[in-house]
Coordinates of C-alpha atoms in Angstrom, one line a residue:
M28 CA 30.3 -25.4 34.5
K29 CA 28.2 -26.9 37.3
H30 CA 25.7 -24.0 37.4
F31 CA 24.1 -22.7 34.2
P32 CA 23.5 -18.9 34.5
I33 CA 20.0 -17.7 33.6
F34 CA 17.9 -14.7 34.5
L35 CA 14.6 -15.9 36.0
A36 CA 11.4 -14.0 35.5
V37 CA 10.1 -13.1 39.0
E38 CA 7.9 -10.1 38.3
G39 CA 4.7 -10.6 40.2
R40 CA 5.8 -14.1 41.5
R41 CA 6.4 -15.3 45.0
I42 CA 9.8 -15.6 46.6
V43 CA 9.7 -17.0 50.1
L44 CA 12.5 -16.7 52.7
S45 CA 12.7 -18.6 55.9
G46 CA 14.7 -16.8 58.6
G47 CA 14.9 -13.4 60.3
G48 CA 18.5 -12.7 61.2
D49 CA 21.6 -11.4 59.5
A50 CA 21.7 -14.1 56.7
A51 CA 18.1 -13.3 55.9
M52 CA 18.7 -9.6 55.7
A53 CA 21.7 -10.0 53.4
K54 CA 19.5 -11.9 50.9
L55 CA 16.6 -9.5 51.3
R56 CA 18.7 -6.5 50.4
L57 CA 19.3 -8.1 47.0
L58 CA 15.8 -9.6 46.6
M59 CA 14.1 -6.2 47.2
K60 CA 15.7 -5.0 44.0
T61 CA 13.3 -7.3 42.1
E62 CA 9.6 -6.9 41.4
A63 CA 8.7 -10.2 43.1
H64 CA 6.3 -10.6 46.0
L65 CA 8.5 -11.3 49.0
T66 CA 7.4 -13.3 52.0
V67 CA 9.5 -13.7 55.1
I68 CA 8.6 -16.5 57.5
A69 CA 10.3 -16.7 60.9
E70 CA 9.3 -16.6 64.6
D71 CA 11.6 -13.7 65.2
V72 CA 12.7 -11.1 62.7
A73 CA 15.3 -8.3 62.9
E74 CA 14.1 -4.7 63.3
D75 CA 15.2 -3.8 59.7
I76 CA 12.9 -6.5 58.3
R77 CA 10.1 -4.9 60.3
K78 CA 10.8 -1.6 58.8
W79 CA 10.8 -3.0 55.3
E80 CA 7.5 -4.6 56.0
A81 CA 6.1 -1.2 57.2
Q82 CA 7.4 0.3 53.9
G83 CA 5.4 -2.3 51.9
K84 CA 8.5 -4.0 50.5
L85 CA 7.7 -7.5 51.9
R86 CA 5.3 -9.5 54.1
V87 CA 6.2 -11.1 57.4
I88 CA 4.6 -14.2 58.9
N89 CA 5.7 -14.7 62.5
R90 CA 6.0 -18.5 62.8
R91 CA 8.0 -21.4 61.5
V92 CA 7.6 -22.6 57.9
A93 CA 4.8 -25.1 57.5
P94 CA 3.6 -27.2 54.6
G95 CA 1.8 -25.1 52.0
D96 CA 4.1 -22.0 52.6
A97 CA 6.1 -22.6 49.4
L98 CA 3.3 -23.3 47.1
C99 CA 3.5 -21.3 43.8
A100 CA 6.9 -19.9 44.9
A101 CA 9.4 -19.4 42.2
L102 CA 12.3 -19.4 44.7
F103 CA 12.7 -20.4 48.3
Y104 CA 15.6 -19.3 50.6
A105 CA 16.5 -21.2 53.8
A106 CA 18.3 -18.6 55.9
N107 CA 17.7 -19.8 59.4
E108 CA 21.4 -20.1 60.3
D109 CA 20.5 -23.5 61.8
D110 CA 21.4 -26.6 59.8
A111 CA 18.5 -28.7 61.1
E112 CA 15.9 -26.1 60.5
D113 CA 17.3 -25.2 57.1
A114 CA 17.1 -28.9 56.1
R115 CA 13.5 -29.1 57.4
V116 CA 12.2 -26.1 55.5
A117 CA 14.1 -27.0 52.4
A118 CA 12.4 -30.4 52.3
I119 CA 9.0 -28.7 52.5
A120 CA 9.9 -26.3 49.7
H121 CA 11.3 -29.1 47.5
A122 CA 8.0 -31.0 47.9
E123 CA 6.0 -28.0 46.9
G124 CA 8.0 -27.3 43.7
A125 CA 10.1 -24.3 44.5
L126 CA 13.8 -23.9 43.6
V127 CA 15.7 -24.0 46.9
N128 CA 18.8 -22.1 48.1
I129 CA 20.2 -23.0 51.5
V130 CA 22.4 -20.1 52.6
D131 CA 26.1 -21.2 53.0
N132 CA 25.2 -24.7 51.9
L133 CA 26.3 -25.0 48.3
A134 CA 26.0 -28.8 48.1
D135 CA 22.3 -28.9 49.0
S136 CA 21.2 -25.8 47.0
Q137 CA 19.5 -26.1 43.7
F138 CA 20.7 -22.6 42.7
I139 CA 23.1 -20.0 43.9
T140 CA 22.8 -16.2 44.1
P141 CA 25.6 -14.4 42.2
A142 CA 27.2 -11.0 43.0
I143 CA 25.2 -8.5 41.0
V144 CA 26.0 -5.1 39.4
D145 CA 22.7 -3.4 39.0
R146 CA 22.1 -0.8 36.3
D147 CA 18.5 -1.8 35.8
P148 CA 17.6 -3.0 33.2
V149 CA 21.3 -3.8 32.6
T150 CA 22.2 -6.5 35.2
I151 CA 25.6 -8.2 35.4
A152 CA 25.7 -11.4 37.4
I153 CA 29.1 -12.7 38.7
G154 CA 29.4 -16.2 39.9
T155 CA 32.3 -18.5 41.0
E156 CA 30.2 -21.5 41.8
G157 CA 30.8 -20.8 45.5
A158 CA 34.5 -21.3 45.1
A159 CA 35.7 -17.7 45.5
P160 CA 33.2 -15.2 46.8
V161 CA 35.9 -12.7 47.6
L162 CA 37.0 -12.8 43.9
A163 CA 33.4 -12.2 42.8
R164 CA 33.1 -9.2 45.1
A165 CA 36.4 -7.8 43.7
I166 CA 35.1 -8.1 40.2
K167 CA 31.8 -6.5 41.2
A168 CA 33.6 -3.5 42.8
D169 CA 35.7 -3.1 39.6
L170 CA 32.6 -3.1 37.4
E171 CA 30.7 -0.7 39.7
E172 CA 33.4 1.8 39.2
R173 CA 33.6 1.4 35.4
L174 CA 29.9 1.5 34.5
P175 CA 28.3 5.0 34.6
A176 CA 25.1 5.4 36.6
S177 CA 23.3 6.7 33.4
L178 CA 23.7 3.3 31.7
G179 CA 20.4 2.1 33.1
I180 CA 18.5 5.1 31.8
L181 CA 20.0 4.7 28.3
A182 CA 19.2 1.0 28.3
R183 CA 15.6 1.6 29.4
I184 CA 15.0 4.2 26.7
G185 CA 16.9 2.2 24.1
K186 CA 14.6 -0.8 24.8
T187 CA 11.5 1.2 23.9
F188 CA 13.2 2.2 20.6
R189 CA 14.3 -1.2 19.4
H190 CA 11.4 -1.8 17.0
A191 CA 12.1 1.6 15.3
V192 CA 15.7 0.4 14.6
D193 CA 14.4 -2.6 12.7
V194 CA 14.5 -0.3 9.6
L195 CA 18.3 -0.8 9.6
P196 CA 19.7 -4.1 8.3
M197 CA 20.9 -6.7 10.7
G198 CA 24.6 -6.8 11.4
K199 CA 27.2 -4.1 11.3
K200 CA 25.0 -1.2 10.4
R201 CA 22.6 -1.8 13.3
R202 CA 25.4 -2.6 15.7
D203 CA 27.2 0.6 14.7
F204 CA 23.9 2.5 15.5
W205 CA 23.7 1.2 19.0
Q206 CA 27.4 1.6 19.5
A207 CA 27.0 5.3 18.6
F208 CA 24.0 5.7 20.9
Y209 CA 25.4 4.0 24.1
F210 CA 28.9 5.4 23.9
G211 CA 28.3 8.7 22.1
A212 CA 25.0 10.4 21.5
G213 CA 23.2 9.0 24.5
P214 CA 25.7 10.0 27.3
K215 CA 26.1 13.4 25.5
A216 CA 22.4 14.0 25.5
I217 CA 22.1 13.1 29.3
A218 CA 25.0 15.4 30.1
E219 CA 23.6 18.4 28.1
K220 CA 19.8 18.0 28.5
G221 CA 19.1 15.2 31.0
E222 CA 16.9 12.3 30.4
A223 CA 14.5 14.4 28.3
G224 CA 17.2 14.8 25.7
V225 CA 17.8 11.1 25.1
L226 CA 14.8 10.2 22.9
P227 CA 15.3 13.2 20.5
A228 CA 19.0 12.2 20.2
L229 CA 18.0 8.6 19.3
E230 CA 15.6 9.8 16.6
S231 CA 18.2 12.1 15.1
L232 CA 20.8 9.3 15.1
L233 CA 18.4 6.9 13.4
D234 CA 17.4 9.4 10.7
A235 CA 21.1 9.9 9.9
A236 CA 21.8 6.1 9.9
A237 CA 18.7 5.3 7.7
T238 CA 19.7 7.9 5.1
T239 CA 23.3 6.7 4.8
A240 CA 23.8 4.6 1.7
H241 CA 24.4 0.9 2.1
S242 CA 28.1 0.0 1.9
A243 CA 30.0 -3.2 1.8
G244 CA 31.3 -4.6 5.0
H245 CA 34.9 -5.4 6.0
V246 CA 37.0 -8.5 6.0
D247 CA 39.6 -9.3 8.6
L248 CA 41.9 -12.2 7.7
V249 CA 42.9 -13.3 11.2
G250 CA 45.4 -15.6 12.6
A251 CA 44.0 -17.7 15.5
G252 CA 47.4 -18.9 16.7
P253 CA 48.1 -22.6 17.5
G254 CA 45.0 -23.1 19.7
D255 CA 45.5 -21.6 23.1
P256 CA 43.1 -18.6 23.4
E257 CA 45.7 -16.8 25.5
L258 CA 48.1 -16.8 22.5
L259 CA 45.6 -14.7 20.5
T260 CA 46.8 -11.2 19.8
L261 CA 44.6 -8.4 21.2
K262 CA 43.8 -7.3 17.7
A263 CA 42.6 -10.8 16.8
R264 CA 40.5 -11.0 19.9
N265 CA 38.9 -7.6 19.1
A266 CA 38.1 -8.6 15.6
I267 CA 36.5 -11.9 16.7
D268 CA 34.4 -10.0 19.2
K269 CA 33.1 -7.6 16.6
A270 CA 32.4 -10.1 13.8
D271 CA 29.0 -10.6 12.3
V272 CA 30.3 -13.7 10.4
V273 CA 33.2 -16.0 11.4
I274 CA 34.4 -18.3 8.6
H275 CA 37.0 -20.7 10.3
D276 CA 39.2 -23.6 9.3
R277 CA 39.2 -27.0 10.9
L278 CA 42.1 -26.4 13.3
V279 CA 40.6 -23.4 15.1
T280 CA 39.8 -24.6 18.6
P281 CA 36.3 -24.4 20.2
E282 CA 37.7 -22.2 23.0
I283 CA 38.6 -19.5 20.4
L284 CA 35.3 -19.8 18.6
E285 CA 33.6 -19.4 21.9
L286 CA 34.9 -15.8 21.9
A287 CA 32.6 -14.8 19.1
R288 CA 29.3 -13.1 19.8
R289 CA 26.3 -15.4 20.3
E290 CA 24.4 -13.9 17.4
A291 CA 27.4 -14.1 15.0
I292 CA 27.1 -16.6 12.1
I293 CA 29.8 -19.3 12.5
I294 CA 30.7 -21.2 9.4
D295 CA 33.0 -24.2 9.3
A296 CA 35.1 -24.0 6.1
G297 CA 37.5 -26.7 7.2
K298 CA 39.9 -28.5 5.0
E299 CA 41.5 -31.8 5.9
G300 CA 44.6 -33.0 4.2
F301 CA 43.9 -35.9 1.8
G302 CA 40.3 -35.8 3.0
K303 CA 37.0 -33.9 2.8
A304 CA 37.3 -30.2 2.2
M305 CA 35.3 -27.1 1.2
A306 CA 36.6 -25.9 -2.1
Q307 CA 38.7 -22.8 -1.9
A308 CA 36.5 -21.1 -4.6
D309 CA 33.5 -21.7 -2.3
I310 CA 35.3 -20.2 0.7
D311 CA 36.2 -17.1 -1.4
A312 CA 32.6 -16.8 -2.5
L313 CA 31.3 -17.0 1.1
I314 CA 33.7 -14.3 2.3
V315 CA 32.8 -12.0 -0.6
Q316 CA 29.0 -12.5 -0.3
H317 CA 28.8 -11.8 3.4
A318 CA 31.0 -8.7 3.0
L319 CA 28.8 -7.5 0.2
D320 CA 25.8 -7.9 2.5
G321 CA 27.4 -5.4 4.8
H322 CA 28.8 -7.7 7.4
H323 CA 32.0 -7.6 9.3
V324 CA 33.6 -10.9 8.2
V325 CA 36.4 -12.6 10.1
R326 CA 38.2 -15.3 8.1
L327 CA 39.8 -17.2 11.0
K328 CA 42.8 -19.4 10.2
A329 CA 44.8 -21.5 12.7
G330 CA 48.3 -20.2 13.2
D331 CA 49.3 -17.3 11.0
P332 CA 47.3 -16.6 7.8
T333 CA 50.5 -15.7 5.9
V334 CA 52.0 -19.2 6.5
F335 CA 50.5 -21.9 4.2
G336 CA 47.1 -20.2 4.6
R337 CA 46.1 -19.6 0.9
L338 CA 45.9 -15.9 1.9
D339 CA 46.7 -14.6 -1.6
E340 CA 43.8 -16.4 -3.2
E341 CA 41.4 -14.9 -0.7
I342 CA 42.8 -11.4 -1.0
A343 CA 42.5 -11.7 -4.8
A344 CA 38.8 -12.5 -4.4
I345 CA 38.2 -9.7 -1.9
E346 CA 40.0 -7.1 -4.0
A347 CA 38.1 -8.2 -7.2
H348 CA 35.0 -6.9 -5.5
D349 CA 36.6 -3.7 -4.0
I350 CA 36.0 -4.8 -0.4
A351 CA 38.1 -3.3 2.4
Y352 CA 40.2 -5.8 4.3
S353 CA 43.0 -6.1 6.8
I354 CA 45.4 -8.9 7.8
I355 CA 45.8 -9.7 11.5
P356 CA 48.8 -12.0 12.0
G357 CA 48.9 -14.8 14.5
I358 CA 51.5 -16.9 16.2
T359 CA 52.4 -19.6 13.8
A360 CA 52.6 -23.2 15.0
A361 CA 56.4 -23.3 14.6
S362 CA 57.0 -20.4 17.0
A363 CA 54.7 -21.8 19.6
A364 CA 56.0 -25.3 19.3
V365 CA 59.7 -24.4 19.4
A366 CA 59.0 -22.4 22.6
N367 CA 57.4 -25.4 24.1
I368 CA 60.5 -27.6 23.6
G369 CA 62.8 -24.9 25.0
Q370 CA 64.6 -24.2 21.8
S371 CA 64.9 -21.4 19.2
L372 CA 64.4 -21.7 15.4
T373 CA 67.9 -20.1 14.8
K374 CA 71.1 -20.3 16.8
R375 CA 74.4 -18.6 16.3
G376 CA 77.0 -21.1 15.2
R377 CA 74.3 -23.7 14.3
N378 CA 71.9 -22.3 11.7
S379 CA 71.3 -18.7 10.5
A380 CA 68.1 -19.7 8.6
V381 CA 65.1 -22.0 9.1
R382 CA 62.9 -23.6 6.5
L383 CA 59.2 -23.7 6.8
I384 CA 57.9 -26.7 4.7
T385 CA 54.4 -27.9 4.1
G386 CA 54.0 -31.7 4.0
H387 CA 50.3 -31.4 2.9
D388 CA 51.2 -33.2 -0.4
T389 CA 54.3 -34.3 -2.2
R390 CA 53.9 -32.3 -5.3
G391 CA 56.5 -29.6 -5.7
Y392 CA 59.0 -31.3 -3.3
A393 CA 61.4 -31.6 -6.2
D394 CA 61.8 -27.8 -5.8
H395 CA 63.3 -28.2 -2.3
D396 CA 67.1 -28.2 -2.0
W397 CA 67.2 -31.5 -0.1
R398 CA 71.0 -31.7 -0.3
A399 CA 71.4 -28.3 1.5
L400 CA 68.8 -29.3 4.1
A401 CA 70.6 -32.6 4.7
Q402 CA 73.7 -30.7 5.9
K403 CA 74.6 -30.8 9.6
G404 CA 73.0 -28.0 11.7
E405 CA 70.1 -27.3 9.3
V406 CA 66.7 -26.8 10.8
A407 CA 63.2 -27.2 9.3
A408 CA 59.7 -26.9 10.6
I409 CA 57.4 -29.3 8.7
Y410 CA 53.7 -28.4 8.8
M411 CA 51.0 -31.0 8.0
G412 CA 53.7 -33.7 7.6
K413 CA 52.0 -36.8 9.1
K414 CA 51.1 -38.5 5.9
S415 CA 54.3 -37.5 4.0
A416 CA 56.8 -38.4 6.7
R417 CA 58.2 -41.4 4.9
F418 CA 58.8 -39.3 1.7
I419 CA 60.5 -36.5 3.6
Q420 CA 62.6 -39.0 5.6
G421 CA 63.7 -40.8 2.4
R422 CA 64.6 -37.6 0.6
L423 CA 66.8 -36.4 3.4
L424 CA 68.6 -39.8 3.9
M425 CA 69.1 -40.1 0.1
H426 CA 70.9 -36.8 0.1
G427 CA 73.3 -37.7 3.0
A428 CA 71.5 -36.5 6.1
D429 CA 72.8 -38.1 9.4
P430 CA 70.3 -40.8 10.5
A431 CA 70.9 -39.6 14.1
T432 CA 69.7 -36.1 13.3
P433 CA 67.2 -35.2 16.1
V434 CA 63.5 -35.0 15.1
T435 CA 60.8 -33.7 17.4
I436 CA 57.1 -34.1 16.7
I437 CA 54.7 -31.8 18.6
E438 CA 51.0 -32.7 18.5
N439 CA 48.2 -30.2 19.5
V440 CA 50.7 -27.4 20.0
S441 CA 49.9 -25.2 23.0
R442 CA 46.7 -27.1 23.9
A443 CA 45.9 -28.9 27.1
N444 CA 46.5 -32.3 25.3
Q445 CA 49.8 -31.3 23.7
R446 CA 52.2 -34.2 23.2
I447 CA 55.9 -34.0 22.4
I448 CA 57.7 -36.9 20.9
A449 CA 61.5 -36.9 20.5
T450 CA 63.1 -39.3 18.0
T451 CA 65.7 -39.3 15.2
L452 CA 65.6 -39.0 11.4
A453 CA 66.2 -42.8 11.1
E454 CA 63.1 -43.5 13.2
M455 CA 61.0 -40.6 12.0
E456 CA 58.8 -43.1 10.3
P457 CA 57.6 -45.5 11.9
T458 CA 57.5 -43.2 14.9
M459 CA 54.8 -41.2 13.3
T460 CA 52.6 -44.2 12.7
Q461 CA 53.3 -45.8 16.1
A462 CA 52.4 -42.5 17.8
N463 CA 48.9 -42.7 16.5
L464 CA 48.6 -38.9 16.0
T465 CA 45.0 -37.7 15.9
G466 CA 45.5 -34.0 16.3
P467 CA 47.4 -31.4 14.2
A468 CA 51.2 -31.9 14.4
I469 CA 54.3 -30.0 13.5
T470 CA 57.7 -31.8 13.0
F471 CA 61.1 -30.2 13.7
Y472 CA 64.0 -31.6 11.7
G473 CA 67.3 -30.8 13.5
L474 CA 65.9 -29.9 16.9
A475 CA 65.4 -31.9 20.1
P476 CA 63.6 -30.9 23.3
R477 CA 66.1 -29.0 25.4
D478 CA 65.9 -31.6 28.3
A479 CA 66.6 -34.4 25.8
A480 CA 69.4 -32.7 23.8
A481 CA 72.2 -34.2 25.9
Q482 CA 70.7 -37.7 26.1
A483 CA 70.9 -40.7 23.8
T484 CA 68.7 -40.6 20.8
N485 CA 66.1 -43.1 21.9
I486 CA 62.5 -42.3 21.2
R487 CA 61.0 -40.4 24.1
E488 CA 57.7 -38.8 24.8
F489 CA 57.3 -35.8 27.0
A490 CA 54.1 -34.7 28.8

């Protein structure tokens, strides 16, 4: 992001524009929506600008910009449609402390003017950093059609009522109140009684909300998928968007956390194999306490919460306090990873079943039927297997597995820095060590990348 979007306070402040032609008029049509004091400085100005001056919308000074003209100006626009003159006046404005925009000159501008959807006081700014103005206009047109004209009236009246709503607790209850107003009671009041009916509708809605007994919140146990935000389900994305509290594990990517509301509480409850970790009991307590406080809690787990996610322990804690919950599945790492190597987890004539194994620790490995897994054609997806690779390799070889059996390691599945390493069971370790894996990895026993399947079993890395 090269331009940080902000909304600048310009009420009662100066905005100066140099130029009087088409480029100047295009900017002025937008600037006249503000409550700033507008000054246009140019030797010649278009007839429309004269009319706007007569209507008291701006002031015109008929000469070229001179030193002192940009003093105390919040913004300065150079719109002379002449590169040399724009550079001259921009230098004056820079020296006098104004933020400068040179029309159609992105490189030399300190700020850019976005496409705007105006439902005052609701304002939506759309920017493409100058790369695709046609796209910005298309988005603007789409939003203009979607947003009702009454939205501004509702927002204006709602703003005056915000302090009254402080009687409701922060979080879900307050958000539900505003949801009911903006998308239910408010539009209905305008349709039936006009603007005069909005405030009584607000008061009635608040009385009803304030007298409703406090209730526990809700917990969504959500699968965040392997890391790519585009692999989130719609249901998962909606849950994250509505959450008051997001309790996430270590492998959930920043891009997915970025989808949460800015005012949401974000809690890192990450666990690291053989390393630091938040105790599961503490995670359970966090989920329960925030839900009892009336919050909509999202427990966000990488992959699918039903696969090696300690889901049952968290459900037991939630049910012990009679809290409502739902499970929203995600794409597990094995599914995303196998798709990325062009294979399938099962194949007619090869294997009719696939094993999902966690390599998080070696306890309980005696329960695995290693002899059956060592048979030709068997497939296993090994989660969190970096540190136990030598143990798994030894068990399989001990039970007769072919040392040439393909093994594929996929690091950072679905992410921009994904890495695919093709090797064999005989070389599974030391390949893991030599690869210097720093991200989460899943290992496929019995599968090679499709474009390596017909080649020799040398270790290969794929971009």
